[in-house]
mmCIF file of N, CA and C in Angstrom:
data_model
loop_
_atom_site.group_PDB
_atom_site.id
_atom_site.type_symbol
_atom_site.label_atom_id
_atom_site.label_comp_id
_atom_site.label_asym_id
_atom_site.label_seq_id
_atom_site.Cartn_x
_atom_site.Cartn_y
_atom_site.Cartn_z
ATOM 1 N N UNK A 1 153.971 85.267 106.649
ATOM 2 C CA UNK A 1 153.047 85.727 105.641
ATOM 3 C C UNK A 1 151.925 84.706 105.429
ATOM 4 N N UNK A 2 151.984 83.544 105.304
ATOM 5 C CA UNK A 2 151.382 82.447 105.063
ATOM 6 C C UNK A 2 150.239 82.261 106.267
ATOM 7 N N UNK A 3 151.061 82.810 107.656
ATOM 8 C CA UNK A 3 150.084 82.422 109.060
ATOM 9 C C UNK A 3 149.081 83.510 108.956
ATOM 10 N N UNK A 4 149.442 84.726 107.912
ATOM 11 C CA UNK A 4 149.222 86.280 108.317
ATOM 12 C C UNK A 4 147.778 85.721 107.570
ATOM 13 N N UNK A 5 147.845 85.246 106.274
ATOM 14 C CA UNK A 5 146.780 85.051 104.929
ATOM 15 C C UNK A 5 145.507 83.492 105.739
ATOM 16 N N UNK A 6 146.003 83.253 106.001
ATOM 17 C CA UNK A 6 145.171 81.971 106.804
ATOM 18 C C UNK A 6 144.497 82.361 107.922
ATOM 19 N N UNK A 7 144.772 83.247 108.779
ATOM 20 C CA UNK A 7 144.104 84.009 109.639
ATOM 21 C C UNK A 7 143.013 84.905 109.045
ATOM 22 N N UNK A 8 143.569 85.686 108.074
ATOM 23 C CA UNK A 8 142.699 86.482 107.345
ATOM 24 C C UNK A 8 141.211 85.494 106.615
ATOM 25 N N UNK A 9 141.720 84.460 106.040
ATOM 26 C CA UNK A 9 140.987 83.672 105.548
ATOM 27 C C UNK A 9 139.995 83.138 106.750
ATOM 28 N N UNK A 10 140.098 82.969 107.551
ATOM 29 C CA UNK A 10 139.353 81.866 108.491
ATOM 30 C C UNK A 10 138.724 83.644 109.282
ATOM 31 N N UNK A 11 138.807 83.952 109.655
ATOM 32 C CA UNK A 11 137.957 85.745 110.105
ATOM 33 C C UNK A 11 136.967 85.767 108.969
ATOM 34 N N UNK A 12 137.550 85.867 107.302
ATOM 35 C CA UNK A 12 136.303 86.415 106.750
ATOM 36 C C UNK A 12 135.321 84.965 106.426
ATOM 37 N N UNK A 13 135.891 83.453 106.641
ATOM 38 C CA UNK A 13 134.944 82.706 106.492
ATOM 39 C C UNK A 13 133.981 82.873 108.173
ATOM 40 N N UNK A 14 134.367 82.837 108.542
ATOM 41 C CA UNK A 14 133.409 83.051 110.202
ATOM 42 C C UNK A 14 132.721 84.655 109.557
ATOM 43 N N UNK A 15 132.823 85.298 109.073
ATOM 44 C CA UNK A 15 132.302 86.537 109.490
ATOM 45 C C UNK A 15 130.661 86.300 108.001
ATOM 46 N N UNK A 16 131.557 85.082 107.511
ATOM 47 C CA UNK A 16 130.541 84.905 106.150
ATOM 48 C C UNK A 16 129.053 84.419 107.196
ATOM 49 N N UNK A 17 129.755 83.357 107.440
ATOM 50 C CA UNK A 17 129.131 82.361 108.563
ATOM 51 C C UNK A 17 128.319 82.570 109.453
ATOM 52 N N UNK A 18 128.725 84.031 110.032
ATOM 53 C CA UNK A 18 127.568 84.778 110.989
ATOM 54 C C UNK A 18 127.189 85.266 110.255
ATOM 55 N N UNK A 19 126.997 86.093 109.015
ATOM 56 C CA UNK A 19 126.181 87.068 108.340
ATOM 57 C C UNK A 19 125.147 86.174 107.995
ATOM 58 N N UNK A 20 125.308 85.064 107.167
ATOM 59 C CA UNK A 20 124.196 83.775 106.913
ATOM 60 C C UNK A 20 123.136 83.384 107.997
ATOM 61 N N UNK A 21 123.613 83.233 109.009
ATOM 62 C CA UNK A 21 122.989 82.355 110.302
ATOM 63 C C UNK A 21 122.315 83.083 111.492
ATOM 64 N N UNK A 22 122.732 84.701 111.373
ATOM 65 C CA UNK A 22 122.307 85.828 112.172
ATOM 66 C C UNK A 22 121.203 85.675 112.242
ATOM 67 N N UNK A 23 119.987 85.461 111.189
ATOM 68 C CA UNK A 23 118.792 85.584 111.440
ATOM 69 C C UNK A 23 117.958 83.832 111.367
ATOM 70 N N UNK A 24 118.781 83.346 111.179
ATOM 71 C CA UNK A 24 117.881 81.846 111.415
ATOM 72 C C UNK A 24 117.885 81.086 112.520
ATOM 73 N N UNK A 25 118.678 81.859 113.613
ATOM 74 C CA UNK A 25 118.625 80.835 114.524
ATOM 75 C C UNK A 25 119.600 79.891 114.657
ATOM 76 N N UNK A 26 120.673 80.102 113.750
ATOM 77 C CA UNK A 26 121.864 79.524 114.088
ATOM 78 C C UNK A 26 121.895 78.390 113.190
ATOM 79 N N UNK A 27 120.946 78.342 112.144
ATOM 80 C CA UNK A 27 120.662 77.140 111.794
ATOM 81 C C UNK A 27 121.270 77.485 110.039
ATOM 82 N N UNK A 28 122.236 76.961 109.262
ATOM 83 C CA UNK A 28 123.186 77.238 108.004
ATOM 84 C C UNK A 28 122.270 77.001 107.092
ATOM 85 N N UNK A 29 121.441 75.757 107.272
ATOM 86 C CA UNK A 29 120.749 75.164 106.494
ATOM 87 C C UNK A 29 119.329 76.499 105.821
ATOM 88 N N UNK A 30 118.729 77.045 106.402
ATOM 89 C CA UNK A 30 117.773 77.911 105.940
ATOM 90 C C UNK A 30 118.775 78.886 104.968
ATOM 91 N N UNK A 31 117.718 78.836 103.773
ATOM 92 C CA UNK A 31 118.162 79.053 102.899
ATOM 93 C C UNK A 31 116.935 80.661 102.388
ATOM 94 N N UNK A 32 117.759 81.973 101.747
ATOM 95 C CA UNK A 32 116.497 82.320 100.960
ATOM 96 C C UNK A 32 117.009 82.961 99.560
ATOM 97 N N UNK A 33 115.832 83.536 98.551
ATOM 98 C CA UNK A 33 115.742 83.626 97.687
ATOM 99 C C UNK A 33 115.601 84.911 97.403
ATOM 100 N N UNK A 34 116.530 85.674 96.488
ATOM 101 C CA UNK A 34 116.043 87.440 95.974
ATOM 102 C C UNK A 34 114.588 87.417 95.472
ATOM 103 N N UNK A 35 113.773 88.614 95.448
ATOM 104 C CA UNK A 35 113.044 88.648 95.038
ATOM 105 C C UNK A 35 113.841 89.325 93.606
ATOM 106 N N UNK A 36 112.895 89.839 93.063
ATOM 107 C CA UNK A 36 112.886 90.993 91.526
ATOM 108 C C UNK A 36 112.219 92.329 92.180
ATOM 109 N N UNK A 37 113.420 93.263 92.261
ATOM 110 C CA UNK A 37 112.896 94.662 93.237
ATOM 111 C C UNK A 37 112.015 95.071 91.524
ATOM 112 N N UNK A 38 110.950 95.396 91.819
ATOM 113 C CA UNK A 38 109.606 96.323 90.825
ATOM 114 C C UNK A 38 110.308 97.590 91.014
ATOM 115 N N UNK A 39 110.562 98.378 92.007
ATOM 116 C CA UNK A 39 111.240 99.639 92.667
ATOM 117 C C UNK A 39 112.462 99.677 92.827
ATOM 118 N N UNK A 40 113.034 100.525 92.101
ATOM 119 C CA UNK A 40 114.703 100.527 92.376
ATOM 120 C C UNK A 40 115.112 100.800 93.406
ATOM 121 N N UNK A 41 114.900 101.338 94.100
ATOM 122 C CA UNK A 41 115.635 101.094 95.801
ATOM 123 C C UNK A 41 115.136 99.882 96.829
ATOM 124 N N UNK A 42 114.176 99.270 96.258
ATOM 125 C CA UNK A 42 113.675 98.087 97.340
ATOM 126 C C UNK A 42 114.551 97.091 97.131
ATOM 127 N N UNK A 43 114.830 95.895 97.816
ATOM 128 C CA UNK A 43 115.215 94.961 97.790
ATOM 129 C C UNK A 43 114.712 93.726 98.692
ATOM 130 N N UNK A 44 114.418 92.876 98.302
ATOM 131 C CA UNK A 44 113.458 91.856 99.227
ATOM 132 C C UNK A 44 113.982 89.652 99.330
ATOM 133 N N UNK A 45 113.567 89.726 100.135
ATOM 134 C CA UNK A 45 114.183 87.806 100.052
ATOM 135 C C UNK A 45 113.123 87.163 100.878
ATOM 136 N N UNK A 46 112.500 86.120 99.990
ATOM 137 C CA UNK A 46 111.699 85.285 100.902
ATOM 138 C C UNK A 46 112.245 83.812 100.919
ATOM 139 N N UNK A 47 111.180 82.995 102.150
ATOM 140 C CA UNK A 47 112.123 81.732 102.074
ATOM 141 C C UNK A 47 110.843 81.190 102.837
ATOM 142 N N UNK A 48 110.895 79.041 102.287
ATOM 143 C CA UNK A 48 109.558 78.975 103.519
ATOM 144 C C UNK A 48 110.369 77.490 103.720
ATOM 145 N N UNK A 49 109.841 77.346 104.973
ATOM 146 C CA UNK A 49 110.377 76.948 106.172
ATOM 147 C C UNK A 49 109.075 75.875 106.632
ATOM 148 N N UNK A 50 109.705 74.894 106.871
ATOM 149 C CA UNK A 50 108.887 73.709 107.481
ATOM 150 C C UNK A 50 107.880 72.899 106.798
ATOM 151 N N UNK A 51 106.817 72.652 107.116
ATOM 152 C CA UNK A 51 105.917 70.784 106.043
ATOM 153 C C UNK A 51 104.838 71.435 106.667
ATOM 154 N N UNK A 52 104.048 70.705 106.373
ATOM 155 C CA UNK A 52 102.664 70.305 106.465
ATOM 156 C C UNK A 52 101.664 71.691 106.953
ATOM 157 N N UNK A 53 101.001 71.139 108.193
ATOM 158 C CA UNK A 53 100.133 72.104 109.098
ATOM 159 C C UNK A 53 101.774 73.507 110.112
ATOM 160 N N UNK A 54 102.906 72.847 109.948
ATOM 161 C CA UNK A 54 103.605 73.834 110.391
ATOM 162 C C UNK A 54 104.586 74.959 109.608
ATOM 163 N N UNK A 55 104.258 74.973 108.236
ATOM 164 C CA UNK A 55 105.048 75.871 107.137
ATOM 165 C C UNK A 55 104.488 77.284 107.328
ATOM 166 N N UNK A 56 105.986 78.158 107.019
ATOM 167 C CA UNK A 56 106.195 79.594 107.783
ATOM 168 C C UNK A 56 106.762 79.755 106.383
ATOM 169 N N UNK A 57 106.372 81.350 105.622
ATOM 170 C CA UNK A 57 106.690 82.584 105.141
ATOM 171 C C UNK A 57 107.374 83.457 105.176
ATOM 172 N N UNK A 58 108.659 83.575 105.304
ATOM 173 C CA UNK A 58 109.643 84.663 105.751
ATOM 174 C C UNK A 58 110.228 85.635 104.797
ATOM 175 N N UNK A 59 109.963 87.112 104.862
ATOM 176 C CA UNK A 59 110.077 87.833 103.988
ATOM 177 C C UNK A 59 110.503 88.719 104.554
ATOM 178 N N UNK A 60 111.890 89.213 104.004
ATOM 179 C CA UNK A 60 112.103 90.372 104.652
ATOM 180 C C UNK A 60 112.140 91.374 102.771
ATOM 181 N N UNK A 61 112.360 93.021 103.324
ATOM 182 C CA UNK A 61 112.223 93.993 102.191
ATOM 183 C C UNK A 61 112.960 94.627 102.657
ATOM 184 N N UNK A 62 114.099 95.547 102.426
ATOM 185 C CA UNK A 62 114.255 97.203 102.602
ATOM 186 C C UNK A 62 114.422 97.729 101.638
ATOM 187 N N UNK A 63 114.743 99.045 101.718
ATOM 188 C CA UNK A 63 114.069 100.372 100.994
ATOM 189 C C UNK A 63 112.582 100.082 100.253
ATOM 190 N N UNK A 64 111.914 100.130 101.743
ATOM 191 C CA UNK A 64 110.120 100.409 101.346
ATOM 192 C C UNK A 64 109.930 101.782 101.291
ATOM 193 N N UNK A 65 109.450 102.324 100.517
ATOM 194 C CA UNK A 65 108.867 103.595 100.230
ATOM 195 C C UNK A 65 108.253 104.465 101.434
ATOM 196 N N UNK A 66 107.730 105.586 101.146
ATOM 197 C CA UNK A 66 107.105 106.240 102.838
ATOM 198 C C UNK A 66 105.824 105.897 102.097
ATOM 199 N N UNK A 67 104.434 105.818 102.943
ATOM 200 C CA UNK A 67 103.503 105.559 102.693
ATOM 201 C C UNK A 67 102.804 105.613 103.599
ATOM 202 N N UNK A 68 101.466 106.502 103.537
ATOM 203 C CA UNK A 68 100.286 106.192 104.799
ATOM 204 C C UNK A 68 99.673 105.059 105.174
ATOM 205 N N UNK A 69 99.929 103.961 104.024
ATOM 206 C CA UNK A 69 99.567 102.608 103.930
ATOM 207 C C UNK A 69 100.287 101.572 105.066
ATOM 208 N N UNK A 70 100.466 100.476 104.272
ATOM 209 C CA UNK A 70 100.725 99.118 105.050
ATOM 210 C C UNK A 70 101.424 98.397 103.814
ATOM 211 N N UNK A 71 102.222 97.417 103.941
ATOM 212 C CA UNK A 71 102.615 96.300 102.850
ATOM 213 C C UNK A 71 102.591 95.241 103.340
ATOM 214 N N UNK A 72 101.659 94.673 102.432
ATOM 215 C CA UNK A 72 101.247 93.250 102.226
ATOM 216 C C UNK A 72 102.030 92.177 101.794
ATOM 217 N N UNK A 73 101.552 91.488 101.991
ATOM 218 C CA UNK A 73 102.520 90.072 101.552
ATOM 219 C C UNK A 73 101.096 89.113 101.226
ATOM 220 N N UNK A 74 101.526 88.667 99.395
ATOM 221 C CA UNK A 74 100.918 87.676 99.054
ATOM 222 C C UNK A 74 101.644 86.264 98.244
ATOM 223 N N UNK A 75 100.851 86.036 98.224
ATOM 224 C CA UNK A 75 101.311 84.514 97.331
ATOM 225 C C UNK A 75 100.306 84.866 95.903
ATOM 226 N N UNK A 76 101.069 83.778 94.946
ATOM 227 C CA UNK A 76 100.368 84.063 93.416
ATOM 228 C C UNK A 76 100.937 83.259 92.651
ATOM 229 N N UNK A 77 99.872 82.820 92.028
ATOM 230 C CA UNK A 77 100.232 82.161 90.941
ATOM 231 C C UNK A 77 101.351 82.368 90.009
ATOM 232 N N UNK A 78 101.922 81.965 88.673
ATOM 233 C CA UNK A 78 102.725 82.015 88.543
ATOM 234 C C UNK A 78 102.216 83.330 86.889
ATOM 235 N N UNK A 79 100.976 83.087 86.911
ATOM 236 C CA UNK A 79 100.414 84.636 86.041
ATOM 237 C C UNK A 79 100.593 85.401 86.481
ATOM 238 N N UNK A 80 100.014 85.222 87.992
ATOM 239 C CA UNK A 80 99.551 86.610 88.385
ATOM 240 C C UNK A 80 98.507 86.741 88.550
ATOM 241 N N UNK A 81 97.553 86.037 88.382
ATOM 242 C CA UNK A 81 95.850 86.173 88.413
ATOM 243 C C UNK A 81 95.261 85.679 89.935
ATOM 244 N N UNK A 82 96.067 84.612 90.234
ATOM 245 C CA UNK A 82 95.306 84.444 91.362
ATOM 246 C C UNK A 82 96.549 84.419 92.787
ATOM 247 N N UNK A 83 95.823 85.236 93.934
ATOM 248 C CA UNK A 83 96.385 85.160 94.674
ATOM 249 C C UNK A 83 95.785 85.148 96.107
ATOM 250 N N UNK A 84 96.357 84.717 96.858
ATOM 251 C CA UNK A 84 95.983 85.239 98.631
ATOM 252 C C UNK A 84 97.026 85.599 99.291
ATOM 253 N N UNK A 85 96.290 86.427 99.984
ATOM 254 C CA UNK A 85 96.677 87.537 101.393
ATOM 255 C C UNK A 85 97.070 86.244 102.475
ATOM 256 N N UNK A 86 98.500 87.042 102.446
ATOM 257 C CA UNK A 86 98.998 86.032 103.730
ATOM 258 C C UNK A 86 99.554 86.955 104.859
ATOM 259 N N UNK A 87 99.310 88.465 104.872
ATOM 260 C CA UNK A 87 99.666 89.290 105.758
ATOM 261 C C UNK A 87 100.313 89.933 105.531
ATOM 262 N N UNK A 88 100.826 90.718 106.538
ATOM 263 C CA UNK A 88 101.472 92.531 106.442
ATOM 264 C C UNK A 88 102.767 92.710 107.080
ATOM 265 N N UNK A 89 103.774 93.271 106.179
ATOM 266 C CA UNK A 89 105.123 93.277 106.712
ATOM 267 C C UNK A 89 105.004 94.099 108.132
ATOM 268 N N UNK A 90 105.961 93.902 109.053
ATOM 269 C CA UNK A 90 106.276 94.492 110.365
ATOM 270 C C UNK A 90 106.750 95.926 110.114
ATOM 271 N N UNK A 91 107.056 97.116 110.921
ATOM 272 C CA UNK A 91 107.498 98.686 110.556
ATOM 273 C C UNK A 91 109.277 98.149 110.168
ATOM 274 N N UNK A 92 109.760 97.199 110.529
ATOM 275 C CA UNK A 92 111.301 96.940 109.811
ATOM 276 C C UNK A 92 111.269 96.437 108.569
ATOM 277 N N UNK A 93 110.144 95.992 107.581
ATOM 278 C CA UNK A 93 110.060 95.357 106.963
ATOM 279 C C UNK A 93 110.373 93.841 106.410
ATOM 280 N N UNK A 94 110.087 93.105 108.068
ATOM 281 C CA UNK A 94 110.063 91.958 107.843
ATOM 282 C C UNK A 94 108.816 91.223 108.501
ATOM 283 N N UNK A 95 108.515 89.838 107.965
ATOM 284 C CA UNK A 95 107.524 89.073 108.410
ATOM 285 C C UNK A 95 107.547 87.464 108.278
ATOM 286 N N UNK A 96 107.290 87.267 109.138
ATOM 287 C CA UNK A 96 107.385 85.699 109.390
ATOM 288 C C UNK A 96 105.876 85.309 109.374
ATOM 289 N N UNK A 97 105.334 84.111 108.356
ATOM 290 C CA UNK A 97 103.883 84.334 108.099
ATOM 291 C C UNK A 97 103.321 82.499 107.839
ATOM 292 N N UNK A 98 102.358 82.138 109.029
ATOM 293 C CA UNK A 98 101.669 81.117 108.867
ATOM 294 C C UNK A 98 101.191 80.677 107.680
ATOM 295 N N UNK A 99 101.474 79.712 107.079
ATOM 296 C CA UNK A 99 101.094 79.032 105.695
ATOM 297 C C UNK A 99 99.886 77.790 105.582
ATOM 298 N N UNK A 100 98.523 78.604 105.563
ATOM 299 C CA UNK A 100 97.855 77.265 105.503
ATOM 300 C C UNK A 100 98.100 76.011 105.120
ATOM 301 N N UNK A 101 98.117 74.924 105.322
ATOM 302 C CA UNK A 101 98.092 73.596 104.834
ATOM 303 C C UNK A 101 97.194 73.724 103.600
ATOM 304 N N UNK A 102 95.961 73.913 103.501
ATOM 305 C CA UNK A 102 95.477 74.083 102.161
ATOM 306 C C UNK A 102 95.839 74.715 101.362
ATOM 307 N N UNK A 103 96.859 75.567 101.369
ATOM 308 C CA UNK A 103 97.226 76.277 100.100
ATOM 309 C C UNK A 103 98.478 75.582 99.301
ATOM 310 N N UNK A 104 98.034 75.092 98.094
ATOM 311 C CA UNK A 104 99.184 74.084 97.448
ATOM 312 C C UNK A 104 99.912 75.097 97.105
ATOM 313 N N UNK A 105 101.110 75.067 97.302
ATOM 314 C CA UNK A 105 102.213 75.769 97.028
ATOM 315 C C UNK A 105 103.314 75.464 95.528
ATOM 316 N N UNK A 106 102.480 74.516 95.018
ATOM 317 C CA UNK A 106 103.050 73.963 93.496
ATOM 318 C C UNK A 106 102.439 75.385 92.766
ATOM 319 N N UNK A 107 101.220 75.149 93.532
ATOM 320 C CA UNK A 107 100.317 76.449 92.005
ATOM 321 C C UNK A 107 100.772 78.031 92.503
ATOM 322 N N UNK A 108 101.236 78.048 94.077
ATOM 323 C CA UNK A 108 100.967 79.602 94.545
ATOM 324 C C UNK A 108 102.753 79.901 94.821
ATOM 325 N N UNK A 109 103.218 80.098 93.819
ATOM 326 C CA UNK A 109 105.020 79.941 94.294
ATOM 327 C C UNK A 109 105.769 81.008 94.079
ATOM 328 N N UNK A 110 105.240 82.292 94.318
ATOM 329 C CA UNK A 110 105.550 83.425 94.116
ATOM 330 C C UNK A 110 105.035 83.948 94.564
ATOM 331 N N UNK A 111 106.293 85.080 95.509
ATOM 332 C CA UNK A 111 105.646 85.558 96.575
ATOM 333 C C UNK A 111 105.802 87.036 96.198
ATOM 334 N N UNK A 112 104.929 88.043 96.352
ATOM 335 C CA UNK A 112 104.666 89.657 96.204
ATOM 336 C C UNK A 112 104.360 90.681 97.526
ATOM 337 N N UNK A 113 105.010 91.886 98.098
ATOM 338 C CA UNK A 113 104.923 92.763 98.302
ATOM 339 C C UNK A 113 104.349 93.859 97.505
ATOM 340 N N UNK A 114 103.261 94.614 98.401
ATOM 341 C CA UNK A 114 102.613 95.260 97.572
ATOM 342 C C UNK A 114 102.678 96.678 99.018
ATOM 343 N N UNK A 115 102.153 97.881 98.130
ATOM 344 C CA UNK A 115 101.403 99.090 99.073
ATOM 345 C C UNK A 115 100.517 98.932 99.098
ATOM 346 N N UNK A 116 99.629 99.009 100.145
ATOM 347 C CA UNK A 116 98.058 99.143 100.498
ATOM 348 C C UNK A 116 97.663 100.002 101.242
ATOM 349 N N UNK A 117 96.914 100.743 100.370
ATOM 350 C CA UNK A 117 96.470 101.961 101.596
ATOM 351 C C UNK A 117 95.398 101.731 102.506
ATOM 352 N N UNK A 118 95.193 102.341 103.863
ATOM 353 C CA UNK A 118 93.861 101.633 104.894
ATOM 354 C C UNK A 118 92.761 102.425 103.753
ATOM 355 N N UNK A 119 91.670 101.488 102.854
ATOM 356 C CA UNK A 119 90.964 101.846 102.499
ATOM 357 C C UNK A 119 89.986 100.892 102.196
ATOM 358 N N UNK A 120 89.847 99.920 103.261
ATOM 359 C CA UNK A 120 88.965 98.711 104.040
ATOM 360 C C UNK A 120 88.705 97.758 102.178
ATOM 361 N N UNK A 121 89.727 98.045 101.978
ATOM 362 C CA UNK A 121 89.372 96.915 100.176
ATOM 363 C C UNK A 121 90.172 95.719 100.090
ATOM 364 N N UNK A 122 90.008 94.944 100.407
ATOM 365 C CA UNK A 122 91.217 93.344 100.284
ATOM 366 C C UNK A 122 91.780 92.820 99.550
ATOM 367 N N UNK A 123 91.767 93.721 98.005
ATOM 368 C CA UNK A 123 92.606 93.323 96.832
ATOM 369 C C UNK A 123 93.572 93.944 96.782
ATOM 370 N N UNK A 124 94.342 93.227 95.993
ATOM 371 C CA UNK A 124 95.713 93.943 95.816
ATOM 372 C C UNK A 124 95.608 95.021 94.912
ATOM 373 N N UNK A 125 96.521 96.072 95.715
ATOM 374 C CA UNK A 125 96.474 97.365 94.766
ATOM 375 C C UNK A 125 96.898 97.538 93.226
ATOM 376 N N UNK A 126 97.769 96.763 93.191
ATOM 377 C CA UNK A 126 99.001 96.775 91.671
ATOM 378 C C UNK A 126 99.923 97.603 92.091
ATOM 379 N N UNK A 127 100.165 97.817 92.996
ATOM 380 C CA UNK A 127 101.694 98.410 93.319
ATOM 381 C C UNK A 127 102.230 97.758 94.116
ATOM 382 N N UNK A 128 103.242 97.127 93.287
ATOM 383 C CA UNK A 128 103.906 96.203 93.981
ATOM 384 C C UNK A 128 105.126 96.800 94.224
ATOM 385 N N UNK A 129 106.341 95.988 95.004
ATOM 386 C CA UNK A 129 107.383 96.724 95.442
ATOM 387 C C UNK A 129 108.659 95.781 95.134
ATOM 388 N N UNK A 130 108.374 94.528 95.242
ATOM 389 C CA UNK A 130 109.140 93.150 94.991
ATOM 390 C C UNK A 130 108.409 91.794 94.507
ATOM 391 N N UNK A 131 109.043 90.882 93.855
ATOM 392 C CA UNK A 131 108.260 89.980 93.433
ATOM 393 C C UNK A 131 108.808 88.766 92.911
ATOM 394 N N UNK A 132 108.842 87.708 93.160
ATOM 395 C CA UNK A 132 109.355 86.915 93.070
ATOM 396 C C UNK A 132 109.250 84.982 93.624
ATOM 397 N N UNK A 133 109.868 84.146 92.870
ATOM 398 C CA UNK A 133 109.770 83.072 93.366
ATOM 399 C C UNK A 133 110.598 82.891 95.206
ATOM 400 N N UNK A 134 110.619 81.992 95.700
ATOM 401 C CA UNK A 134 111.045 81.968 97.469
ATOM 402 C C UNK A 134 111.674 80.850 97.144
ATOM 403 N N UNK A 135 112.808 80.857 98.263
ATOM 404 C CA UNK A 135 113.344 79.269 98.215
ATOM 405 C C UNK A 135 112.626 78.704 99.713
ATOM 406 N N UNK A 136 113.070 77.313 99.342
ATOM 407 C CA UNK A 136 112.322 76.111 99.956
ATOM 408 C C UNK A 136 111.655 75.490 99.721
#
């Protein structure tokens, strides 16, 4: 019974172990953060990754809405007033996203999914989908 429960134990810690590490590359250490789903069926996690001139954006979402649009991915202040466009989730709803070096990330630490419809305008719509601080 004892060999039966220790087996069991060591399967669901490995199975923890791959569920964590599946998407980083094998690496335990990357860490991410829930967003706050705006939409009750969305759910979203960002996380940023690396220093200087080489820091990356990683956001994944599911249950995105149907939409003729696109979803964006921004950064924002911690109002809400100011933000930049750091790009557009993939059709799985994930994105891995270049992080200028100039953008201080003390002031811009919250990261937002939004809908955008193709209607050649570069602000954010106000429909957002998730929202939230990122770890790293």
């Amino acid at each position: 019974m004892a060999t039966c429960a220790a087996l069991l134990a060591a399967t669901a810690g490995s199975a923890v172990t791959w569920w964590v590490t599946r998407g980083t590359g094998g690496t335990a250490a990357a860490r991410t953060r829930a967003l706050d789903s705006l939409r009750p069926a969305s759910t979203g996690y960002a996380s940023l990754r690396g220093a200087g001139a080489h820091r990356s954006l990683t956001v994944q979402v599911k249950g995105l809405p149907t939409t003729s649009g696109y979803f964006e991915v921004w950064l924002m202040d911690r109002s809400h007033t100011k933000l930049v466009s750091m790009g557009a989730l993939d059709p799985d709803g994930k994105a891995v996203l270049p992080v200028p070096e100039n953008i201080d990330l003390r002031e811009y630490s919250v990261v937002d999914v939004s809908v955008q419809p193709y209607n050649g305008k570069p602000d954010h719509s106000g429909k957002s989908i998730v929202r939230g601080p990122y770890a790293g």
